[in-house]
Short mmCIF file of C-alpha atoms in Angstrom, two decimals:
data_model
loop_
_atom_site.label_atom_id
_atom_site.label_comp_id
_atom_site.label_asym_id
_atom_site.label_seq_id
_atom_site.Cartn_x
_atom_site.Cartn_y
_atom_site.Cartn_z
CA MET A 1424 -306.71 53.24 96.14
CA ARG A 1425 -306.65 49.88 97.91
CA GLU A 1426 -306.17 50.11 101.55
CA LYS A 1427 -302.50 50.37 103.05
CA THR A 1428 -300.71 47.40 105.22
CA GLU A 1429 -297.77 46.93 106.48
CA LYS A 1430 -295.45 44.53 104.24
CA CYS A 1431 -292.37 42.68 104.47
CA VAL A 1432 -290.37 44.36 101.29
CA VAL A 1433 -287.23 42.74 99.50
CA THR A 1434 -285.32 45.49 96.96
CA PHE A 1435 -282.64 44.17 94.96
CA ARG A 1436 -279.77 45.56 92.26
CA THR A 1437 -280.56 43.86 89.37
CA THR A 1438 -283.91 42.33 87.78
CA THR A 1439 -281.82 38.54 87.94
CA GLY A 1440 -281.68 38.89 91.53
CA ALA A 1441 -285.39 39.75 91.98
CA MET A 1442 -285.98 36.33 89.59
CA ALA A 1443 -283.90 34.34 91.86
CA MET A 1444 -285.68 35.67 94.66
CA GLU A 1445 -289.47 35.11 92.98
CA ARG A 1446 -288.21 31.63 92.13
CA ALA A 1447 -287.12 30.64 95.55
CA CYS A 1448 -289.67 32.10 97.57
CA LYS A 1449 -292.56 29.91 95.16
CA SER A 1450 -290.03 27.13 95.07
CA ALA A 1451 -290.44 27.39 99.28
CA GLY A 1452 -293.72 28.43 99.67
CA VAL A 1453 -293.13 31.71 100.80
CA PRO A 1454 -295.78 34.03 100.25
CA GLY A 1455 -295.45 37.50 98.29
CA ARG A 1456 -295.34 39.15 94.51
CA LEU A 1457 -293.47 41.01 92.71
CA ILE A 1458 -294.26 44.82 92.52
CA PRO A 1459 -293.32 47.97 91.43
CA VAL A 1460 -290.73 49.54 94.35
CA PRO A 1461 -292.03 52.78 96.43
CA ARG A 1462 -290.70 56.21 96.49
CA THR A 1463 -290.70 55.37 99.95
CA ILE A 1464 -287.39 53.15 99.24
CA THR A 1465 -284.61 53.74 97.24
CA ALA A 1466 -283.48 50.70 95.30
CA GLY A 1467 -281.12 50.05 92.30
CA CYS A 1468 -283.88 47.43 90.95
CA GLY A 1469 -287.22 48.77 90.17
CA MET A 1470 -289.39 45.38 91.55
CA CYS A 1471 -289.23 44.35 94.56
CA TRP A 1472 -290.38 41.54 96.51
CA ALA A 1473 -293.46 42.23 98.91
CA ALA A 1474 -294.53 39.88 101.77
CA PRO A 1475 -296.98 39.91 104.69
CA PRO A 1476 -294.63 40.77 107.53
CA ALA A 1477 -295.42 37.15 108.95
CA ALA A 1478 -293.52 36.21 106.31
CA ARG A 1479 -290.51 38.00 107.01
CA GLU A 1480 -288.65 35.07 108.69
CA ALA A 1481 -289.15 33.22 106.27
CA VAL A 1482 -288.10 35.28 103.32
CA GLU A 1483 -284.57 36.33 105.69
CA GLU A 1484 -284.31 32.53 105.96
CA LEU A 1485 -284.09 32.18 102.42
CA VAL A 1486 -282.08 34.76 101.51
CA MET A 1487 -279.20 33.47 103.89
CA GLU A 1488 -279.57 29.91 102.71
CA GLN A 1489 -279.53 30.21 99.16
CA HIS A 1490 -277.64 33.77 99.16
CA LEU A 1491 -279.89 35.95 97.26
CA ASP A 1492 -278.24 38.86 96.13
CA VAL A 1493 -280.59 41.31 98.01
CA ASP A 1494 -280.30 44.83 98.40
CA GLY A 1495 -282.12 45.25 101.83
CA ILE A 1496 -285.42 44.20 103.04
CA TYR A 1497 -288.02 47.02 104.78
CA ALA A 1498 -291.10 46.90 106.81
CA ILE A 1499 -293.28 49.44 105.32
CA ILE A 1500 -296.83 50.42 104.88
CA LEU A 1501 -297.78 49.94 101.70
CA MET B 110 -282.61 21.29 49.84
CA ILE B 111 -280.22 18.97 51.96
CA TYR B 112 -278.76 21.04 54.29
CA LEU B 113 -275.34 20.47 55.25
CA ASP B 114 -274.45 23.74 56.88
CA ASN B 115 -274.70 23.09 60.17
CA ALA B 116 -271.56 24.84 61.51
CA ALA B 117 -272.83 27.94 59.99
CA THR B 118 -276.24 27.63 61.77
CA THR B 119 -278.31 25.05 62.02
CA ARG B 120 -281.46 24.55 59.89
CA PRO B 121 -284.29 23.55 60.76
CA LYS B 122 -284.31 23.80 64.45
CA PRO B 123 -285.95 21.75 66.75
CA PRO B 124 -289.94 21.21 67.46
CA GLY B 125 -290.84 23.98 69.78
CA VAL B 126 -287.96 26.78 69.12
CA ALA B 127 -290.44 28.66 66.55
CA GLU B 128 -293.28 28.45 68.82
CA ALA B 129 -291.98 29.72 71.88
CA VAL B 130 -290.63 33.01 69.95
CA THR B 131 -294.07 33.24 68.25
CA ALA B 132 -295.22 33.03 72.04
CA ALA B 133 -292.59 35.41 73.23
CA MET B 134 -293.56 38.01 70.59
CA ASN B 135 -296.98 37.55 71.62
CA ALA B 136 -297.05 37.86 75.08
CA TYR B 137 -294.01 39.81 76.68
CA GLY B 138 -293.45 42.91 77.54
CA ASN B 139 -289.77 44.12 78.54
CA CYS B 140 -287.50 42.23 80.73
CA GLY B 141 -286.74 44.29 83.89
CA ARG B 142 -288.82 47.53 82.11
CA GLY B 143 -292.34 47.50 84.67
CA VAL B 144 -293.61 45.01 87.13
CA HIS B 145 -296.70 44.30 85.10
CA ASP B 146 -297.49 40.40 83.90
CA ASP B 147 -296.40 41.09 81.01
CA ALA B 148 -292.55 42.26 81.54
CA LEU B 149 -292.65 39.73 84.17
CA SER B 150 -293.41 36.50 81.78
CA ALA B 151 -290.51 38.06 79.79
CA ALA B 152 -288.12 38.66 82.81
CA ARG B 153 -289.08 35.23 84.30
CA THR B 154 -288.36 33.53 81.00
CA VAL B 155 -285.00 35.17 80.39
CA TYR B 156 -284.18 34.10 83.94
CA GLY B 157 -285.04 30.06 83.67
CA VAL B 158 -282.42 29.97 80.67
CA ARG B 159 -279.67 31.71 82.47
CA GLN B 160 -280.37 28.93 84.53
CA LYS B 161 -280.29 26.23 81.75
CA LEU B 162 -276.95 27.67 80.58
CA ALA B 163 -275.36 27.72 83.96
CA ASP B 164 -276.36 24.07 84.19
CA LEU B 165 -275.19 22.95 80.69
CA PHE B 166 -272.01 24.54 81.52
CA ASN B 167 -271.72 24.14 85.14
CA CYS B 168 -271.16 27.51 85.60
CA SER B 169 -271.70 28.24 89.28
CA ARG B 170 -273.97 31.00 89.29
CA ALA B 171 -277.25 31.88 87.13
CA ASP B 172 -276.42 35.33 87.58
CA HIS B 173 -273.19 35.22 85.99
CA VAL B 174 -274.19 34.21 82.81
CA ALA B 175 -274.71 37.17 80.79
CA PHE B 176 -276.85 37.58 76.96
CA THR B 177 -275.27 38.62 73.67
CA GLN B 178 -276.05 38.38 70.12
CA ASN B 179 -274.00 36.06 69.05
CA SER B 180 -270.68 34.28 70.10
CA THR B 181 -268.49 37.37 68.13
CA GLN B 182 -270.43 39.63 70.79
CA ALA B 183 -269.82 37.54 73.72
CA LEU B 184 -265.78 37.20 72.39
CA ASN B 185 -265.65 40.90 72.32
CA ILE B 186 -267.19 41.14 75.87
CA ALA B 187 -264.91 38.85 77.35
CA ILE B 188 -261.46 40.09 75.52
CA SER B 189 -262.04 43.30 76.13
CA GLY B 190 -262.86 43.40 79.24
CA LEU B 191 -260.14 41.02 80.58
CA LEU B 192 -256.89 42.14 78.55
CA THR B 193 -254.99 45.25 78.71
CA ALA B 194 -251.99 46.67 76.00
CA GLU B 195 -249.52 45.44 78.88
CA ASP B 196 -250.84 41.38 78.68
CA HIS B 197 -249.45 38.89 76.81
CA VAL B 198 -252.10 36.10 75.65
CA ILE B 199 -252.08 32.87 73.84
CA SER B 200 -254.26 31.53 71.03
CA THR B 201 -254.08 29.18 68.21
CA ASP B 202 -254.07 28.85 64.51
CA LEU B 203 -257.48 27.06 64.48
CA GLU B 204 -259.07 30.72 65.54
CA HIS B 205 -262.35 32.24 63.89
CA ASN B 206 -262.04 35.84 63.39
CA SER B 207 -264.39 36.23 66.38
CA VAL B 208 -261.17 35.40 67.96
CA LEU B 209 -258.65 36.87 66.21
CA ARG B 210 -260.26 40.10 65.43
CA PRO B 211 -261.01 40.99 68.84
CA LEU B 212 -257.18 40.12 69.69
CA TYR B 213 -255.40 41.88 66.60
CA ARG B 214 -256.95 44.70 67.90
CA LEU B 215 -255.42 45.19 71.21
CA ARG B 216 -252.65 43.74 69.60
CA GLU B 217 -252.69 47.13 68.12
CA GLN B 218 -252.76 48.89 71.53
CA GLY B 219 -249.82 47.11 72.35
CA MET B 220 -250.75 43.95 73.58
CA ALA B 221 -248.86 40.68 72.80
CA VAL B 222 -250.46 37.45 71.01
CA GLU B 223 -248.58 34.36 69.98
CA PHE B 224 -250.49 31.53 68.27
CA VAL B 225 -249.91 27.84 68.77
CA SER B 226 -249.11 27.06 65.37
CA ALA B 227 -251.22 24.23 63.48
CA GLY B 228 -249.11 22.53 60.73
CA ARG B 229 -250.12 21.67 57.23
CA THR B 230 -252.35 18.57 58.72
CA GLY B 231 -254.10 21.53 61.27
CA SER B 232 -253.21 20.25 64.22
CA ILE B 233 -251.91 21.74 67.18
CA ASP B 234 -249.16 20.58 69.56
CA TYR B 235 -250.17 21.16 73.17
CA GLY B 236 -246.43 21.69 74.18
CA ASP B 237 -246.41 24.88 72.45
CA PHE B 238 -248.56 26.18 74.92
CA GLU B 239 -245.52 26.17 77.38
CA ARG B 240 -243.25 27.35 75.09
CA LEU B 241 -245.14 30.44 74.77
CA LEU B 242 -245.34 31.09 77.85
CA ARG B 243 -244.03 34.29 79.10
CA PRO B 244 -243.94 35.96 82.53
CA ASN B 245 -246.76 38.48 81.20
CA THR B 246 -248.46 35.88 79.94
CA ARG B 247 -252.63 36.48 81.44
CA ALA B 248 -254.73 34.43 79.35
CA VAL B 249 -255.51 31.41 76.73
CA VAL B 250 -258.08 32.40 74.31
CA CYS B 251 -259.09 29.55 71.75
CA THR B 252 -261.56 27.85 70.36
CA HIS B 253 -263.52 24.39 71.42
CA ALA B 254 -263.36 22.84 67.63
CA SER B 255 -262.23 24.30 64.76
CA ASN B 256 -265.51 25.88 62.35
CA LEU B 257 -262.96 25.21 59.26
CA THR B 258 -261.94 21.20 59.72
CA GLY B 259 -263.84 20.02 62.94
CA ASP B 260 -260.56 19.05 64.73
CA LEU B 261 -261.29 19.61 68.71
CA VAL B 262 -258.65 21.45 71.01
CA ASP B 263 -258.43 19.19 74.18
CA ILE B 264 -259.78 21.55 76.80
CA GLN B 265 -258.58 19.09 79.62
CA GLN B 266 -255.65 19.80 78.47
CA VAL B 267 -255.15 23.71 77.81
CA GLY B 268 -257.61 24.20 81.16
CA ALA B 269 -254.95 22.08 83.16
CA PHE B 270 -251.91 24.46 81.58
CA ALA B 271 -254.13 27.82 82.18
CA HIS B 272 -254.70 26.57 85.85
CA ARG B 273 -251.11 25.34 86.40
CA HIS B 274 -249.81 29.10 85.77
CA GLY B 275 -252.77 30.93 86.82
CA LEU B 276 -254.01 32.01 83.58
CA LEU B 277 -257.56 32.94 82.42
CA PHE B 278 -259.20 31.01 79.68
CA ILE B 279 -261.84 32.25 77.69
CA LEU B 280 -263.13 29.50 75.45
CA ASP B 281 -265.15 30.26 72.15
CA ALA B 282 -267.53 27.23 72.20
CA SER B 283 -269.55 28.62 68.93
CA GLN B 284 -268.61 25.25 67.27
CA THR B 285 -269.59 22.53 70.15
CA ALA B 286 -271.81 24.18 72.90
CA GLY B 287 -275.03 21.53 73.36
CA VAL B 288 -273.13 18.95 71.27
CA PHE B 289 -269.91 18.37 73.59
CA PRO B 290 -269.77 18.70 77.62
CA ILE B 291 -268.06 21.71 78.60
CA ASP B 292 -267.37 22.07 82.30
CA MET B 293 -266.28 25.13 83.55
CA GLU B 294 -265.21 24.13 86.77
CA ARG B 295 -263.43 20.85 85.81
CA ARG B 296 -261.79 22.11 82.90
CA HIS B 297 -260.87 25.30 84.73
CA ILE B 298 -262.97 27.78 82.41
CA ASP B 299 -262.89 30.87 83.22
CA VAL B 300 -265.49 32.76 79.98
CA VAL B 301 -267.24 30.22 77.72
CA CYS B 302 -268.54 32.20 74.91
CA PHE B 303 -271.63 30.57 73.21
CA THR B 304 -273.89 31.29 70.04
CA GLY B 305 -277.55 30.39 70.27
CA HIS B 306 -278.29 29.78 66.34
CA LYS B 307 -275.77 26.68 65.42
CA SER B 308 -275.09 23.68 67.97
CA LEU B 309 -277.25 24.86 70.48
CA LEU B 310 -280.17 24.73 67.79
CA GLY B 311 -282.12 27.65 68.64
CA PRO B 312 -282.95 31.34 66.81
CA GLN B 313 -280.05 33.63 65.29
CA GLY B 314 -279.64 36.62 67.91
CA THR B 315 -278.72 35.01 70.67
CA GLY B 316 -275.52 33.83 72.58
CA GLY B 317 -273.96 35.03 75.85
CA LEU B 318 -271.03 34.15 78.14
CA CYS B 319 -271.19 32.32 81.23
CA VAL B 320 -268.79 34.16 83.39
CA ARG B 321 -266.60 32.46 86.67
CA GLU B 322 -267.42 33.94 89.83
CA GLY B 323 -264.63 36.15 90.78
CA VAL B 324 -263.79 37.07 87.51
CA GLU B 325 -264.15 40.30 86.98
CA VAL B 326 -265.00 41.38 82.94
CA ARG B 327 -265.21 45.22 82.44
CA PRO B 328 -268.36 46.48 80.76
CA PHE B 329 -268.53 46.88 77.16
CA ALA B 330 -271.49 48.64 76.53
CA VAL B 331 -273.40 51.02 78.72
CA GLY B 332 -276.66 52.27 78.62
CA GLY B 333 -280.65 51.28 79.78
CA THR B 334 -280.48 48.32 81.89
CA GLY B 335 -284.00 49.13 83.69
CA VAL B 336 -282.11 49.22 87.37
CA GLN B 337 -279.96 51.71 89.19
CA SER B 338 -281.07 54.34 86.60
CA TYR B 339 -279.15 57.14 88.68
CA LEU B 340 -275.87 55.98 88.71
CA GLU B 341 -274.24 57.83 85.67
CA THR B 342 -271.99 54.36 85.01
CA GLN B 343 -273.26 50.60 84.48
CA PRO B 344 -273.92 48.93 87.00
CA MET B 345 -271.07 46.68 88.24
CA GLU B 346 -273.37 43.68 89.34
CA TYR B 347 -273.44 40.39 87.19
CA PRO B 348 -275.71 39.83 84.49
CA THR B 349 -276.45 43.80 83.85
CA ARG B 350 -272.61 44.95 83.93
CA LEU B 351 -272.43 43.27 80.87
CA GLU B 352 -276.20 43.91 79.78
CA ALA B 353 -276.81 47.38 78.28
CA GLY B 354 -280.15 48.00 76.73
CA THR B 355 -283.11 45.44 75.64
CA LEU B 356 -282.70 42.15 75.72
CA ASN B 357 -283.76 39.78 72.97
CA SER B 358 -286.08 38.10 75.45
CA HIS B 359 -288.39 36.78 72.11
CA GLY B 360 -284.80 34.84 70.78
CA ILE B 361 -283.92 33.51 73.81
CA ALA B 362 -287.86 32.13 74.79
CA GLY B 363 -286.51 30.13 71.46
CA LEU B 364 -283.28 29.47 72.74
CA GLY B 365 -284.84 27.90 76.08
CA ALA B 366 -287.21 25.43 74.06
CA ALA B 367 -283.63 24.36 72.10
CA LEU B 368 -282.06 23.61 75.40
CA ASP B 369 -285.43 21.76 76.74
CA PHE B 370 -285.05 19.71 73.59
CA ILE B 371 -281.57 19.17 74.03
CA GLU B 372 -281.92 18.09 77.24
CA LYS B 373 -284.84 15.58 76.56
CA THR B 374 -283.02 13.95 73.63
CA GLY B 375 -279.73 13.67 75.54
CA MET B 376 -275.92 15.58 74.56
CA ASP B 377 -274.79 11.99 74.16
CA ALA B 378 -277.57 10.77 71.38
CA ILE B 379 -276.73 14.36 69.28
CA ARG B 380 -273.36 13.91 69.22
CA ALA B 381 -273.66 10.20 68.28
CA HIS B 382 -275.75 10.67 65.28
CA GLU B 383 -273.80 13.47 64.33
CA MET B 384 -270.84 11.74 64.07
CA ASP B 385 -272.23 8.75 62.75
CA LEU B 386 -272.91 10.95 59.43
CA ALA B 387 -269.38 12.89 59.31
CA ARG B 388 -267.71 9.53 59.45
CA ARG B 389 -270.26 7.94 57.02
CA PHE B 390 -269.36 10.68 54.80
CA TYR B 391 -265.76 10.74 55.26
CA GLN B 392 -265.57 7.13 54.48
CA ALA B 393 -267.36 7.15 51.21
CA VAL B 394 -265.25 10.64 50.15
CA ARG B 395 -261.57 10.08 51.59
CA LEU B 396 -260.24 7.55 49.10
CA LEU B 397 -262.07 9.31 45.69
CA PRO B 398 -259.88 9.81 43.36
CA GLY B 399 -259.16 13.82 43.62
CA VAL B 400 -260.31 14.70 46.95
CA THR B 401 -258.55 15.91 49.73
CA VAL B 402 -260.17 16.17 52.98
CA TYR B 403 -258.36 18.27 55.56
CA GLY B 404 -257.94 17.70 59.48
CA ASP B 405 -257.54 14.45 61.75
CA HIS B 406 -259.95 12.26 60.97
CA THR B 407 -258.08 9.82 63.29
CA ALA B 408 -259.87 11.32 66.31
CA PRO B 409 -261.96 9.53 68.31
CA GLU B 410 -264.37 12.41 68.67
CA ARG B 411 -264.31 15.67 66.90
CA ALA B 412 -267.20 17.94 65.48
CA PRO B 413 -269.65 16.87 63.03
CA VAL B 414 -267.85 18.47 59.98
CA VAL B 415 -265.86 17.29 56.78
CA THR B 416 -263.95 20.03 54.87
CA LEU B 417 -262.21 19.05 51.32
CA ASN B 418 -261.21 19.97 47.92
CA ILE B 419 -261.43 18.37 44.55
CA GLY B 420 -258.15 18.93 42.86
CA ASP B 421 -257.68 22.21 42.64
CA VAL B 422 -261.13 23.53 41.63
CA ASP B 423 -262.39 26.74 43.08
CA SER B 424 -264.24 25.79 46.26
CA ALA B 425 -266.86 28.15 45.31
CA GLU B 426 -267.16 26.59 41.99
CA VAL B 427 -267.49 23.09 43.63
CA SER B 428 -270.22 24.68 46.31
CA ASP B 429 -272.43 26.30 43.76
CA GLU B 430 -272.46 22.90 41.93
CA LEU B 431 -273.59 20.70 44.66
CA ALA B 432 -276.45 23.83 45.32
CA GLU B 433 -277.18 23.81 42.06
CA ARG B 434 -277.22 20.42 40.67
CA PHE B 435 -277.39 18.40 43.74
CA GLY B 436 -279.57 20.97 45.70
CA ILE B 437 -276.87 20.18 48.90
CA ALA B 438 -276.32 22.99 50.55
CA THR B 439 -272.31 23.96 51.87
CA ARG B 440 -269.82 26.44 52.30
CA PRO B 441 -267.11 27.35 50.44
CA GLY B 442 -264.35 29.72 50.98
CA ALA B 443 -262.45 30.83 53.89
CA HIS B 444 -264.83 30.45 56.90
CA CYS B 445 -263.08 33.19 58.60
CA ALA B 446 -260.59 31.44 59.42
CA PRO B 447 -257.84 32.38 57.47
CA ARG B 448 -254.90 31.42 59.83
CA LEU B 449 -255.80 27.65 59.29
CA HIS B 450 -256.32 28.25 55.88
CA ARG B 451 -252.76 29.30 55.75
CA ALA B 452 -251.36 26.50 57.14
CA LEU B 453 -253.39 23.93 55.23
CA GLY B 454 -252.07 25.64 52.05
CA THR B 455 -255.65 26.37 50.89
CA GLY B 456 -255.62 30.19 51.13
CA ALA B 457 -256.36 30.78 47.10
CA GLN B 458 -258.37 27.66 46.81
CA GLY B 459 -260.87 28.03 50.06
CA ALA B 460 -262.33 24.63 50.87
CA VAL B 461 -265.88 23.03 50.82
CA ARG B 462 -267.27 22.83 54.16
CA PHE B 463 -270.08 19.89 54.82
CA SER B 464 -271.51 20.27 58.47
CA TRP B 465 -274.18 17.92 60.19
CA SER B 466 -276.69 18.46 62.97
CA TYR B 467 -278.94 15.93 64.57
CA PHE B 468 -281.68 16.68 62.00
CA ASN B 469 -279.77 15.26 59.06
CA THR B 470 -280.13 11.65 57.53
CA ALA B 471 -277.71 8.85 56.37
CA ALA B 472 -279.53 8.92 53.40
CA GLU B 473 -279.01 12.89 52.99
CA THR B 474 -274.84 12.11 53.82
CA ASP B 475 -275.13 9.30 50.95
CA ALA B 476 -276.60 11.87 48.45
CA ALA B 477 -273.93 14.33 49.25
CA ALA B 478 -270.81 11.57 49.12
CA GLU B 479 -272.38 10.70 45.81
CA ALA B 480 -272.46 14.49 44.54
CA VAL B 481 -268.48 14.46 45.32
CA ARG B 482 -267.97 11.02 43.61
CA VAL B 483 -269.66 12.37 40.45
CA LEU B 484 -268.14 16.38 40.64
CA ALA B 485 -264.62 14.71 41.26
CA GLU B 486 -265.42 12.37 38.52
CA GLU B 487 -265.92 14.69 36.06
CA ALA B 488 -263.07 17.11 37.30
CA LEU B 489 -260.17 14.00 36.59
#
């Protein structure tokens, strides 16, 4: 298995919420990608946005600015 | 075949629609089930089409666009999810059974429904909305255009009425979406129900509803959503709230291509072409001896539909002659619009409906008018 590193992980309640996040991040040039939700997080939607820890601030700004429908934002080792 | 049955379903579809469906079938996984590339491709397309539809109807949130199989399903969801047995609802005689039957079913449970009546000409009096108002009136449910005559309902007036009295406004846009502007904000519309396969030029099996933010539609079907799997009830977040089961992402991909075509071509250009053809036909047949044309053709704008009868000849026979002898596809009978047929006095005879799309031509229209002339002459 791949080496684990810290990630900023954003979870959602719906697939639509995840799609809105991906589109917003791509449009704003915020790095990351959609991955299956790891078992350490309880989340409604089975996909989450995983970004490098350095992108956390940019991610949080996007969520606030665009009223993205997120369930939670976590820092975890993946 | 000269296809003039576009109010039933448009044919052909724009270039790119069938290709988008085929490409989706060959490449997509299940939207919202799994996070691999193929599932994400489906989810991205579905989300993109939500955005296009939100833009089309000026719905403030893309996540408030829920997909269904068609308008009927969308109207069932909106009507049964917003109204109760205690409510009073105002509708019109112009409605299709996709509005009427969900209302009648709630009426059996005690809900009161009253209809703005269409006179012998098929026109409604907008003052009737005020006259039908009761203290417990909860909603107006109406079509944007009669699928039988093509007459438009003035959604500016109806929306203003609903807004003035704090009523929900549920609009059936089956015959107009993509051809006539529908602005949820300007017209105070709470729910727009649409189908993908008519004026939106997309595949059958696609449709949906756009819900104003803050309007709480109770879930209709419940089941698999790909999210919140341990919850015993349907998740209440839109659009998941109204979408149980695998979405038709293949069809939705086709609908997306159709929306792109409409945007590129321009709704105004599409509407102008269709109305020109319908008017051309109307002018050619209106004075033919024995021909009766229904609806208000003095209106500056109307859906591209001309419905007529020849003498007292069965509309089924006329439509069959048109198909078999002239190769012209029309729709006879009742058109799922029983109240308007009764108002027009065509309950027994039915009527023959000619309906246009962007892909029809003046030559086809003239051929259809000539066929009506021949049949009318023979019937004298």
